[in-house]
mmCIF file of C-alpha atoms in Angstrom:
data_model
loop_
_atom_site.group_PDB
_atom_site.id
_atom_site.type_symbol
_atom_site.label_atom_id
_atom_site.label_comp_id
_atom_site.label_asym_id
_atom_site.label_seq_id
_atom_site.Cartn_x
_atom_site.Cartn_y
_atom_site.Cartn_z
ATOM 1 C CA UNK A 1 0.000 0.000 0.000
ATOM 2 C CA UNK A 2 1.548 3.825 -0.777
ATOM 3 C CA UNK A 3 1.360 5.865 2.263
ATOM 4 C CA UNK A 4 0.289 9.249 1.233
ATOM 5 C CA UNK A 5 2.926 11.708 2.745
ATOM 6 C CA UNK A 6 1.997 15.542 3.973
ATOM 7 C CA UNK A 7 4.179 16.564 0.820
ATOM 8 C CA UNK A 8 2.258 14.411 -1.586
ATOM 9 C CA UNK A 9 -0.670 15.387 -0.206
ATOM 10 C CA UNK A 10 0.537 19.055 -0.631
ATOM 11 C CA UNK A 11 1.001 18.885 -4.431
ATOM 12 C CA UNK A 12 -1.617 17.395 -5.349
ATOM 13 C CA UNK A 13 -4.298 19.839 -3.703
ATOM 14 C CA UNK A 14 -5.098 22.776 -5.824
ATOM 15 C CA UNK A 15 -2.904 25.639 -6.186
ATOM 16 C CA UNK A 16 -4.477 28.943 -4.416
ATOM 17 C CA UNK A 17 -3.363 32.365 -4.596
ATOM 18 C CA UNK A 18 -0.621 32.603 -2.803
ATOM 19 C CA UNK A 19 1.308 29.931 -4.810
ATOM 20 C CA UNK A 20 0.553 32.018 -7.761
ATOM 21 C CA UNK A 21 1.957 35.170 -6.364
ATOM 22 C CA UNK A 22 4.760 33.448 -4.867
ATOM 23 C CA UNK A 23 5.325 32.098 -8.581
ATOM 24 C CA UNK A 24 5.119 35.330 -9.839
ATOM 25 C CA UNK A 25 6.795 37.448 -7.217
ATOM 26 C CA UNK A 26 3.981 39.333 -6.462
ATOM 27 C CA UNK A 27 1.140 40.322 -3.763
ATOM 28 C CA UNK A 28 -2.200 38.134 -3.804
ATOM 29 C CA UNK A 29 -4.139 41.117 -4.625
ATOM 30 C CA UNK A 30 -2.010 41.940 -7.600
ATOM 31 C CA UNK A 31 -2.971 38.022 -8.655
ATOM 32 C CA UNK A 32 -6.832 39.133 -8.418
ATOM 33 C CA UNK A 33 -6.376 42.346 -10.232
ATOM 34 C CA UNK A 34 -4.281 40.446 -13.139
ATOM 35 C CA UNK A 35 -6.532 37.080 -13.262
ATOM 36 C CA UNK A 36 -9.794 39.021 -13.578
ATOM 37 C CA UNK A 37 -11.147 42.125 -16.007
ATOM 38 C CA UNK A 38 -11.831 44.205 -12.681
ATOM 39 C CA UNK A 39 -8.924 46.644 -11.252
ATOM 40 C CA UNK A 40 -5.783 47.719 -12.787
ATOM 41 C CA UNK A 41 -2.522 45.696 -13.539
ATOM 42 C CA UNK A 42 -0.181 46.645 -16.139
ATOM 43 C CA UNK A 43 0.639 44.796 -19.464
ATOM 44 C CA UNK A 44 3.657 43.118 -18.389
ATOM 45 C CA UNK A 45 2.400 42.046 -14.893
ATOM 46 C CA UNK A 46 -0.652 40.326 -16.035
ATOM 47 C CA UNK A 47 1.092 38.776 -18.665
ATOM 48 C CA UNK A 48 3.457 37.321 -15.604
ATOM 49 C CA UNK A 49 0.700 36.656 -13.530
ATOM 50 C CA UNK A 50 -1.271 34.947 -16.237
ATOM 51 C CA UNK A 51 1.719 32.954 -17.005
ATOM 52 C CA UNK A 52 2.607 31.718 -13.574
ATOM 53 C CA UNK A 53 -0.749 30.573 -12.971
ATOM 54 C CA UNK A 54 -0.795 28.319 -16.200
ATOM 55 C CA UNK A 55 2.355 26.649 -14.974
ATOM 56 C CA UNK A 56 0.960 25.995 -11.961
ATOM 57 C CA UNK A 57 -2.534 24.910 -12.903
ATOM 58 C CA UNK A 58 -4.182 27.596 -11.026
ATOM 59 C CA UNK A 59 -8.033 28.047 -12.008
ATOM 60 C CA UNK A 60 -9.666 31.113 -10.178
ATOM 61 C CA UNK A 61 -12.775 29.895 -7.935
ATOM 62 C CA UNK A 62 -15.236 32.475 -9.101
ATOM 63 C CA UNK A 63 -18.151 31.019 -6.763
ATOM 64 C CA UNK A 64 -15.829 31.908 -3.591
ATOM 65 C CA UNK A 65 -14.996 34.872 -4.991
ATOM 66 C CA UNK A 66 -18.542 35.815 -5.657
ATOM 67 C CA UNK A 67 -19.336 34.873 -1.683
ATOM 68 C CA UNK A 68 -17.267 37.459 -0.460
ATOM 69 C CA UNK A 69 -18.028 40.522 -3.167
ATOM 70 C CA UNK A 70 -21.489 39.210 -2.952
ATOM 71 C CA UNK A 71 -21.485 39.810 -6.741
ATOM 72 C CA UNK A 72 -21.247 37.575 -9.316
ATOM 73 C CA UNK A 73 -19.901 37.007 -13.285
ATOM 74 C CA UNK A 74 -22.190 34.258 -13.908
ATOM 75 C CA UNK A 75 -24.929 34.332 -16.050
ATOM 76 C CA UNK A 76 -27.445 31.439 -16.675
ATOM 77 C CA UNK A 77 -28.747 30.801 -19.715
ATOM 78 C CA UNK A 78 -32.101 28.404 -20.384
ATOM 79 C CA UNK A 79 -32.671 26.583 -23.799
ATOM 80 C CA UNK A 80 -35.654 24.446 -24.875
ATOM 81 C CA UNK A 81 -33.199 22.366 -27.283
ATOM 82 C CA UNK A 82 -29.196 22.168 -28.180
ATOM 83 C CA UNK A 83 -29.989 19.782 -30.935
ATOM 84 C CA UNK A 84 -31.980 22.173 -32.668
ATOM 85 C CA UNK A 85 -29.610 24.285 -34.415
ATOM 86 C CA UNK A 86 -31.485 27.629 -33.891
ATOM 87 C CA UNK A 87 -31.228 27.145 -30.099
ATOM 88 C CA UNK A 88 -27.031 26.227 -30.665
ATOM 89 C CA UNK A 89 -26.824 29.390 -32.446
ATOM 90 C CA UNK A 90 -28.559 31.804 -30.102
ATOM 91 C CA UNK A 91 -26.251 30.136 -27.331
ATOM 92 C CA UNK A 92 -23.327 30.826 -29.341
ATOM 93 C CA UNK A 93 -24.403 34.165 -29.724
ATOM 94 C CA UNK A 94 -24.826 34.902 -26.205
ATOM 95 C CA UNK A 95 -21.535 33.303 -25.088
ATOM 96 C CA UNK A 96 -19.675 35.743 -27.724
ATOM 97 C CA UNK A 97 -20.616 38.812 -26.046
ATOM 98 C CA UNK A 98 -20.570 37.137 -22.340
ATOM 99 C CA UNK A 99 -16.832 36.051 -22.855
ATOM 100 C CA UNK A 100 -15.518 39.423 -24.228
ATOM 101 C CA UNK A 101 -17.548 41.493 -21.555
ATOM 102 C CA UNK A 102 -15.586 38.418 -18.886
ATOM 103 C CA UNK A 103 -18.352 36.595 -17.984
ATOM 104 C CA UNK A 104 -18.935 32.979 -17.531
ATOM 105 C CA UNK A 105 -22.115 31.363 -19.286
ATOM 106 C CA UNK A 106 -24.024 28.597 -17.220
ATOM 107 C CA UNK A 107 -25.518 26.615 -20.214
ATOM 108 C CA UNK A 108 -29.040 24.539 -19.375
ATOM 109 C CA UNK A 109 -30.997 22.110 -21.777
ATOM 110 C CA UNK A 110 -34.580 22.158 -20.303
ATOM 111 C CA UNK A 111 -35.745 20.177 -23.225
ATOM 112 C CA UNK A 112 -39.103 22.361 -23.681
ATOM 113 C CA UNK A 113 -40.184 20.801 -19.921
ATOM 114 C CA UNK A 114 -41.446 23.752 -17.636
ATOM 115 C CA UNK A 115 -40.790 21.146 -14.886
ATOM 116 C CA UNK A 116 -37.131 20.972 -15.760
ATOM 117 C CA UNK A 117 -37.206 24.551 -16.984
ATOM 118 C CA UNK A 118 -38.261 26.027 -12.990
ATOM 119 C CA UNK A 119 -35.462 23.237 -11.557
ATOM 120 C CA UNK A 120 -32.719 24.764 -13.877
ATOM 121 C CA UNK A 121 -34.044 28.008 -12.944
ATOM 122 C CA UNK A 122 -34.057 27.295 -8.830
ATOM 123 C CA UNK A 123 -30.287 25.675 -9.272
ATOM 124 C CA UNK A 124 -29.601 28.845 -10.988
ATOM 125 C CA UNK A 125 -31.016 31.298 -8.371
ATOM 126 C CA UNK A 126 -28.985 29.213 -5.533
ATOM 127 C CA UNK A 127 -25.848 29.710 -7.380
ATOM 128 C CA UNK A 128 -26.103 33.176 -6.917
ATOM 129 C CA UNK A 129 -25.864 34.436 -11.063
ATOM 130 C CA UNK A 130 -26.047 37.430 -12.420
ATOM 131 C CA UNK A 131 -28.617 37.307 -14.688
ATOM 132 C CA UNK A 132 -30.694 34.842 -16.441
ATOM 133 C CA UNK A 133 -31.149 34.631 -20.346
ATOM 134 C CA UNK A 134 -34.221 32.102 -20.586
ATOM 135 C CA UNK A 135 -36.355 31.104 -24.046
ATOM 136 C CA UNK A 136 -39.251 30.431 -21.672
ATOM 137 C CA UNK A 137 -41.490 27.709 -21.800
ATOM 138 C CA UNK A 138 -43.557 28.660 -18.932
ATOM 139 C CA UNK A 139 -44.372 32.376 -17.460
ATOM 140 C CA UNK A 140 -43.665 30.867 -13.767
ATOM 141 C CA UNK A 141 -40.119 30.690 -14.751
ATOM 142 C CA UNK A 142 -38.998 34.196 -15.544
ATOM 143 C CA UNK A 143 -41.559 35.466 -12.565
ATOM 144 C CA UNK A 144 -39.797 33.336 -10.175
ATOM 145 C CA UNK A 145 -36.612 34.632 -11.462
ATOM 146 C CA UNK A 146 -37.447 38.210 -11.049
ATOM 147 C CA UNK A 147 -39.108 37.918 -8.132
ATOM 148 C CA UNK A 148 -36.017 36.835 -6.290
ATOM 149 C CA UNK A 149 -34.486 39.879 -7.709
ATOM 150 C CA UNK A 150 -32.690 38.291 -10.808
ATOM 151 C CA UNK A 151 -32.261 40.061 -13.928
ATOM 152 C CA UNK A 152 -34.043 38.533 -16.475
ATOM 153 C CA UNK A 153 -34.013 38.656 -20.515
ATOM 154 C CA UNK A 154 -36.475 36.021 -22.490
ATOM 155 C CA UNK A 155 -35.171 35.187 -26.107
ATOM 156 C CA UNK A 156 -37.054 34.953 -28.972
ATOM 157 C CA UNK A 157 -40.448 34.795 -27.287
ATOM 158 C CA UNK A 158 -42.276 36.179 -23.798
ATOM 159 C CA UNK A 159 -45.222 34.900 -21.683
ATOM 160 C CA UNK A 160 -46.713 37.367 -20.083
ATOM 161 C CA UNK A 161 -46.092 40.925 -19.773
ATOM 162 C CA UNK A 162 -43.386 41.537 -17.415
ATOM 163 C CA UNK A 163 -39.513 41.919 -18.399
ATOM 164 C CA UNK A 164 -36.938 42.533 -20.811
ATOM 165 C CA UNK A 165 -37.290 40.468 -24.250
ATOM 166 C CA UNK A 166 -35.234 40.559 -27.356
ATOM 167 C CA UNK A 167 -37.659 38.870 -29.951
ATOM 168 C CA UNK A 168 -37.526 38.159 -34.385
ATOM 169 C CA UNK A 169 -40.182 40.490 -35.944
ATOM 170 C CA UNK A 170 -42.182 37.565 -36.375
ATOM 171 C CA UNK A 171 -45.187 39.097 -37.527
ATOM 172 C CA UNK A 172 -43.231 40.834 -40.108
ATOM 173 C CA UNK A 173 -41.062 37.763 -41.676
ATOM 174 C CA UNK A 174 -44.209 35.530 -41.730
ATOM 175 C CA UNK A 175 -46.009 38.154 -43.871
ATOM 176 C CA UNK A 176 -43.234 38.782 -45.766
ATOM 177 C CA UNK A 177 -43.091 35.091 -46.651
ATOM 178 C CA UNK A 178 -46.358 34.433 -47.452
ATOM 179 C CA UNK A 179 -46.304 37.377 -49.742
ATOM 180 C CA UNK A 180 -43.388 36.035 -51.470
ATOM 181 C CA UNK A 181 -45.679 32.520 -52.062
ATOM 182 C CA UNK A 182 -48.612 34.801 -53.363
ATOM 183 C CA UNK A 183 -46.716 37.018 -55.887
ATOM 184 C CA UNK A 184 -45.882 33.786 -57.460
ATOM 185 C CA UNK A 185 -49.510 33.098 -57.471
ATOM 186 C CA UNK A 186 -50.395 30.628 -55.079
ATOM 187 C CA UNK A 187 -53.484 31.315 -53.577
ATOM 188 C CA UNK A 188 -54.183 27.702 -51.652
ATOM 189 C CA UNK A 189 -50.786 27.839 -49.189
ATOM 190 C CA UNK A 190 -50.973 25.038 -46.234
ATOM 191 C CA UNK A 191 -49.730 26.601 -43.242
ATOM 192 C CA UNK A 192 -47.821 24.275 -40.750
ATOM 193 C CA UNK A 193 -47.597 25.469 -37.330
ATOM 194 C CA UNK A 194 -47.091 24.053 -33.781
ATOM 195 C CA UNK A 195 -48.195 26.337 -31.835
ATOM 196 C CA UNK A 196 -49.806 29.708 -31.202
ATOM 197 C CA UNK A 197 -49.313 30.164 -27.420
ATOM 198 C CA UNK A 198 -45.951 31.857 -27.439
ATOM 199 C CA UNK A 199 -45.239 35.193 -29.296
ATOM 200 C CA UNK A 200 -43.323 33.178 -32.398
ATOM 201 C CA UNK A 201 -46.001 30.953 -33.004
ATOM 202 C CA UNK A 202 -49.010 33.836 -32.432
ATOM 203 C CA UNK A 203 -46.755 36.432 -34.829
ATOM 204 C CA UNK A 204 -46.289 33.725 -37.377
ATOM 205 C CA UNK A 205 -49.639 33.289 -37.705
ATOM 206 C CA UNK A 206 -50.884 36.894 -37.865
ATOM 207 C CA UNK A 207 -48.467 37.349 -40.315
ATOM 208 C CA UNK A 208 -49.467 34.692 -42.415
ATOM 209 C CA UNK A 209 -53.341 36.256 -42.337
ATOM 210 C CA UNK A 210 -52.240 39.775 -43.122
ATOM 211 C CA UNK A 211 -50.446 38.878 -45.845
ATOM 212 C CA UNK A 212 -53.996 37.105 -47.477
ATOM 213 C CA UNK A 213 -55.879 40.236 -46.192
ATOM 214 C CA UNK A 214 -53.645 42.758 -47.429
ATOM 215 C CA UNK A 215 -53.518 40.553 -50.945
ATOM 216 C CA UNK A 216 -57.825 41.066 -50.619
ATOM 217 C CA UNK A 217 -57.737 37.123 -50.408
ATOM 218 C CA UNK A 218 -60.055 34.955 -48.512
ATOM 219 C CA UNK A 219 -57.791 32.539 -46.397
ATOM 220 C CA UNK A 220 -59.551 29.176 -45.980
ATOM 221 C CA UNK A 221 -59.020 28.181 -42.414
ATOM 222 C CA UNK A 222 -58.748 24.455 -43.330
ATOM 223 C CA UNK A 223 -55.505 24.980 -45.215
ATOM 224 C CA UNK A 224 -54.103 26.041 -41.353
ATOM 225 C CA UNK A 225 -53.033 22.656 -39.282
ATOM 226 C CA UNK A 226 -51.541 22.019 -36.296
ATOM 227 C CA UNK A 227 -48.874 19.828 -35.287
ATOM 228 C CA UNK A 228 -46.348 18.886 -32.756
ATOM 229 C CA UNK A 229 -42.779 20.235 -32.360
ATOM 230 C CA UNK A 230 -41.745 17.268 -33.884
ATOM 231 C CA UNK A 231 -40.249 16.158 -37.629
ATOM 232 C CA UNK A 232 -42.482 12.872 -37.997
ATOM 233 C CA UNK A 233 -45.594 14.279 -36.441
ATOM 234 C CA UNK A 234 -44.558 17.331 -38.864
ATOM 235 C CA UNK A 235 -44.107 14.711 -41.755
ATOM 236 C CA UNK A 236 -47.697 13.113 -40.647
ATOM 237 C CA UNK A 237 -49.658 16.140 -40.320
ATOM 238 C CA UNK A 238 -48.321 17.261 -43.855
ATOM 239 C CA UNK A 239 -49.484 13.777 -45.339
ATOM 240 C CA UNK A 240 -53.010 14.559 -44.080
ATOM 241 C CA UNK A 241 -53.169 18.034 -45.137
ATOM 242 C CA UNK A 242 -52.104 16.747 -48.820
ATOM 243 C CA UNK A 243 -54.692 13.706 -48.380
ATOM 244 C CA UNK A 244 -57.777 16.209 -47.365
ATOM 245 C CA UNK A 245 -56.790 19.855 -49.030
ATOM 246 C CA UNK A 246 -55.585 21.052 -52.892
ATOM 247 C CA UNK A 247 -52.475 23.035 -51.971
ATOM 248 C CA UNK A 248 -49.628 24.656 -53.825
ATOM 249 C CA UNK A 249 -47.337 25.359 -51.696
ATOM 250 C CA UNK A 250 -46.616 24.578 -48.014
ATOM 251 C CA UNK A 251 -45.555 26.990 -45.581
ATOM 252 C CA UNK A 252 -43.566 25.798 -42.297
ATOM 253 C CA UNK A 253 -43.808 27.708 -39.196
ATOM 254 C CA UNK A 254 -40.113 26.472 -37.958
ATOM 255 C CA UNK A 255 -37.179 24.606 -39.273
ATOM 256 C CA UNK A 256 -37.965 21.199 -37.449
ATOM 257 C CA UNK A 257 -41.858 21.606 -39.257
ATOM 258 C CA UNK A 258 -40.131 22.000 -42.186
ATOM 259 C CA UNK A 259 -38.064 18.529 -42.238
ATOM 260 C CA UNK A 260 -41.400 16.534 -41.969
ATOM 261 C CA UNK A 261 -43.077 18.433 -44.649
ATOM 262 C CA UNK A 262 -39.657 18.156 -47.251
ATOM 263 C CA UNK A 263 -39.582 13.851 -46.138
ATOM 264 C CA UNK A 264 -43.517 13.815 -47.263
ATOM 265 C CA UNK A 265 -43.078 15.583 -49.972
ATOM 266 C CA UNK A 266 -40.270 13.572 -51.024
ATOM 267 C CA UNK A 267 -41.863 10.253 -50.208
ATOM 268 C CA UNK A 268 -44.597 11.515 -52.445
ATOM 269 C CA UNK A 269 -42.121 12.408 -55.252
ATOM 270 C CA UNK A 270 -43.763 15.532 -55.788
ATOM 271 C CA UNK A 271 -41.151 17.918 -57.904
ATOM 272 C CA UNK A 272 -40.265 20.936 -56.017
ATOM 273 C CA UNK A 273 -41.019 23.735 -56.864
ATOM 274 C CA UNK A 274 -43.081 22.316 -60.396
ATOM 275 C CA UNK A 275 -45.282 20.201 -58.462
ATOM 276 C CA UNK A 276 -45.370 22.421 -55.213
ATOM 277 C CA UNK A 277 -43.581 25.148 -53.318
ATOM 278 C CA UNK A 278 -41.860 25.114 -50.267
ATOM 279 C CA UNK A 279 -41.253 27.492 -47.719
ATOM 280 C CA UNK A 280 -40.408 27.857 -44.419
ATOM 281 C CA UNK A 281 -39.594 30.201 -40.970
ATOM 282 C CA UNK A 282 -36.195 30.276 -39.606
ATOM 283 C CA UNK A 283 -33.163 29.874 -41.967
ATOM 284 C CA UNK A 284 -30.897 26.411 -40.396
ATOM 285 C CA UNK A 285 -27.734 25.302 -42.455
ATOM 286 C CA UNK A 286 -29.560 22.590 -44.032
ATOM 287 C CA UNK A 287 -31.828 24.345 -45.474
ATOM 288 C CA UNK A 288 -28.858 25.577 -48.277
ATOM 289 C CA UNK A 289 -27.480 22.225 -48.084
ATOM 290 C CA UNK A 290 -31.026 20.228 -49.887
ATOM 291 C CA UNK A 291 -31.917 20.615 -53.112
ATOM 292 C CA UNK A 292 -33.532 22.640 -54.115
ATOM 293 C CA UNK A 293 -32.603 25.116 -51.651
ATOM 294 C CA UNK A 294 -35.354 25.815 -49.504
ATOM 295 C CA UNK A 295 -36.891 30.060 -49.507
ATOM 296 C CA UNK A 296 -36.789 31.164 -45.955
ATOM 297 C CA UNK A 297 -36.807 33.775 -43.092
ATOM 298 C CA UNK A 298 -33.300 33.790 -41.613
ATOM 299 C CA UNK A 299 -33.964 35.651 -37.891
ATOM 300 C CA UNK A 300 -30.127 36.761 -37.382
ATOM 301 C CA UNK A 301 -30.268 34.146 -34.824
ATOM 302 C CA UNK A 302 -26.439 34.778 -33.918
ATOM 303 C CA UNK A 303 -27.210 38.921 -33.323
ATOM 304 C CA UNK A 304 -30.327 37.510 -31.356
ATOM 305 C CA UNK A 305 -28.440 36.251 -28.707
ATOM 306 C CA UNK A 306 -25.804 38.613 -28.952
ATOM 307 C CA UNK A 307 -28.779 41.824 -28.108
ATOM 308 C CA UNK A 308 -30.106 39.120 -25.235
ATOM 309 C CA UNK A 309 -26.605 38.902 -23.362
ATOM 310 C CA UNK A 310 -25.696 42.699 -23.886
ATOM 311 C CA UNK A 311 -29.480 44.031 -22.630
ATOM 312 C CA UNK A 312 -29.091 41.603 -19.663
ATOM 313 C CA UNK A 313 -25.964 43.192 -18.840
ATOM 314 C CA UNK A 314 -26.897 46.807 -19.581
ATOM 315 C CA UNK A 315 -29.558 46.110 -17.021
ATOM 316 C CA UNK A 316 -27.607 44.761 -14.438
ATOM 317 C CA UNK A 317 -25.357 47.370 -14.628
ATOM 318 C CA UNK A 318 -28.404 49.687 -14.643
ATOM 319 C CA UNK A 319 -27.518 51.569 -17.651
ATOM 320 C CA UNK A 320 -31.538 51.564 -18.368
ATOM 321 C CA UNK A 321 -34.711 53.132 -17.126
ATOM 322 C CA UNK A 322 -36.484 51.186 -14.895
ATOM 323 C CA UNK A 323 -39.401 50.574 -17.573
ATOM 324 C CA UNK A 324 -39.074 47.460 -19.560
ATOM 325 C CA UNK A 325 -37.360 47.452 -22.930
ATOM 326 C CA UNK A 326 -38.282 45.060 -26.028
ATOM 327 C CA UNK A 327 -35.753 44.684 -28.513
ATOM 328 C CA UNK A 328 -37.204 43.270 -32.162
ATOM 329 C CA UNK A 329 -34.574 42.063 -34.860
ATOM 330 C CA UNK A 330 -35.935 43.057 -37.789
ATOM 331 C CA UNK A 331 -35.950 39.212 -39.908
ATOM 332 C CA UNK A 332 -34.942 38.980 -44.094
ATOM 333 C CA UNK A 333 -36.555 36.964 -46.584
ATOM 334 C CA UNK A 334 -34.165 34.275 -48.110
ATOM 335 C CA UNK A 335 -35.367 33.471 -51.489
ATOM 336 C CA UNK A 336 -34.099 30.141 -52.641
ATOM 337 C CA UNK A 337 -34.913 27.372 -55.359
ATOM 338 C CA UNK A 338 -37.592 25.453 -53.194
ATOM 339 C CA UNK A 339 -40.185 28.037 -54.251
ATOM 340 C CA UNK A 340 -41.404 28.354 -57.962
ATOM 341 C CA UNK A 341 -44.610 29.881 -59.882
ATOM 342 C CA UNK A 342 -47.923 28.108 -58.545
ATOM 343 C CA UNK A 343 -48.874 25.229 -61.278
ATOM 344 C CA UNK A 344 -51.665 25.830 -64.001
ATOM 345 C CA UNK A 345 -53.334 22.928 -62.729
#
């Protein structure tokens, strides 16, 4: 059996810092000043600092050192979905800004649960954050959160009334779409949306009926299904709407809508755009990647998490009235080979 001596035991417990300034042959406050974007150290002493501490393995405890400046550089951040890539992308966006501005981004998957969504949110609260960035599923969530006196931002929709939001002109890029599909003459467009609860599903939607109003068209209401937030009950709901309604063209509300509706349109071998058009919200990379190329609404998903992290920290640095602000990135059409003049017949 190895005995474990006190100088064993010594190197192998974590470097603190005092080894750090020892390494670097300065004071432990000069360490905290060089190691962190707060408080002045010149060029060549971080640099020393910065080097002794990779030598030595030294990674700064941030939740001690939040305990005693009863502050903190973490910011939590609540996702319905990492394997959707519009979720990965407003992440991405959000860590950008987070990481040049020195903060540290506490990443949680609530998989569209508002059970898991209030348990991330109550872990996050006890870890004392910042902030919280949240694409909520629930209004409890965010409430909670404020209520407790954490800054909150929702992402690309809001429940409720209450807090900051950075939302896609949804209403706008919808209409903008459907426009698109009835300049080319198609006047029978399925619509295939999942929901209508949230503000992305409820602007999609109205934007899809202004567009018909504004063309002085009478929307049938049958050519508007529902559907689940899911690519086979997507590809399902599409097969019924083709089995029950003449359409030329097929609208998708989202991008995971618009993978069942491309697989039953493919399964059916209808020609795209000949035989039908297709269309859909929120530009993904495989959208360019198919062919044809699917027409789209690309929602600057990147810039939408980059306005969510730098209006949660504008607030917590109270650089804004007390009122709530709502931030709308304006959305751009994407016109692509997927959508084509409607058929003669």
């Amino acid at each position: 059996m190895t005995r474990v001596t006190g100088d064993s035991r010594k190197q192998q417990s974590r470097p603190t810092v005092q080894d750090v300034a020892r390494e670097a042959g300065v004071s432990p406050s000069t360490v905290s000043r060089a190691l962190h974007t707060r408080g002045y150290a010149s060029p060549e002493v971080r640099e020393r600092v910065q080097a002794a501490a990779q030598r030595l393995g030294y990674v700064p405890n941030h939740m001690a050192r939040n305990l005693r400046s009863r502050t903190s550089t973490a910011i939590g951040v609540l996702i319905s979905d990492l394997r959707n890539p519009f979720y990965a992308d407003l992440a991405a966006g959000i860590e950008e800004v987070l990481r040049f501005e020195g903060h540290q981004m506490i990443l949680v998957n609530d998989n569209g649960d508002p059970e898991e969504e209030m348990h991330a949110a109550e872990t996050l609260l006890a870890m004392q954050v910042a902030g919280v960035i949240v694409t909520p599923v629930a209004a409890a969530c965010p409430k909670m959160l404020q209520d407790n006196g954490i800054h909150v931002v929702s992402a690309d929709r809001q429940l409720g009334r209450g807090g900051d939001a950075v939302l896609s002109d949804n209403k706008a890029g919808a209409r903008e779409l459907t426009e698109h599909l009835l300049g080319l003459g198609h006047e029978r467009i399925g619509l295939l949306i999942d929901e209508t609860k949230w503000s992305t599903g409820a602007g999609r939607l109205a934007g899809f009926r202004a567009a018909y109003e504004d063309a002085g068209l009478e929307l049938d209401e049958d050519l508007i299904v529902f559907t689940s937030f899911d690519a086979e009950a997507a590809k399902q709901t599409t097969r019924e709407l083709l089995d029950q309604q003449h359409v030329t063209a097929i609208l998708s509300a989202n991008n995971v809508l618009a993978q069942g509706a491309l697989a039953e349109l493919k399964r059916r071998r209808l020609r795209i755009p000949n035989k039908i058009s297709l269309a859909a919200y929120d530009d993904v990379p495989w959208m360019s990647l198919v062919q044809p190329a699917i027409t789209t609404v690309d929602q600057h998903t990147v810039d939408l998490g980059r306005s969510s992290a730098q209006l949660l920290l504008a607030r917590i640095r109270d650089e804004l009235p007390a009122r709530r602000r709502i931030v709308r990135v304006a959305p751009r059409l994407v016109v692509r080979g997927s959508t084509g003049p409607a058929p003669r017949n």
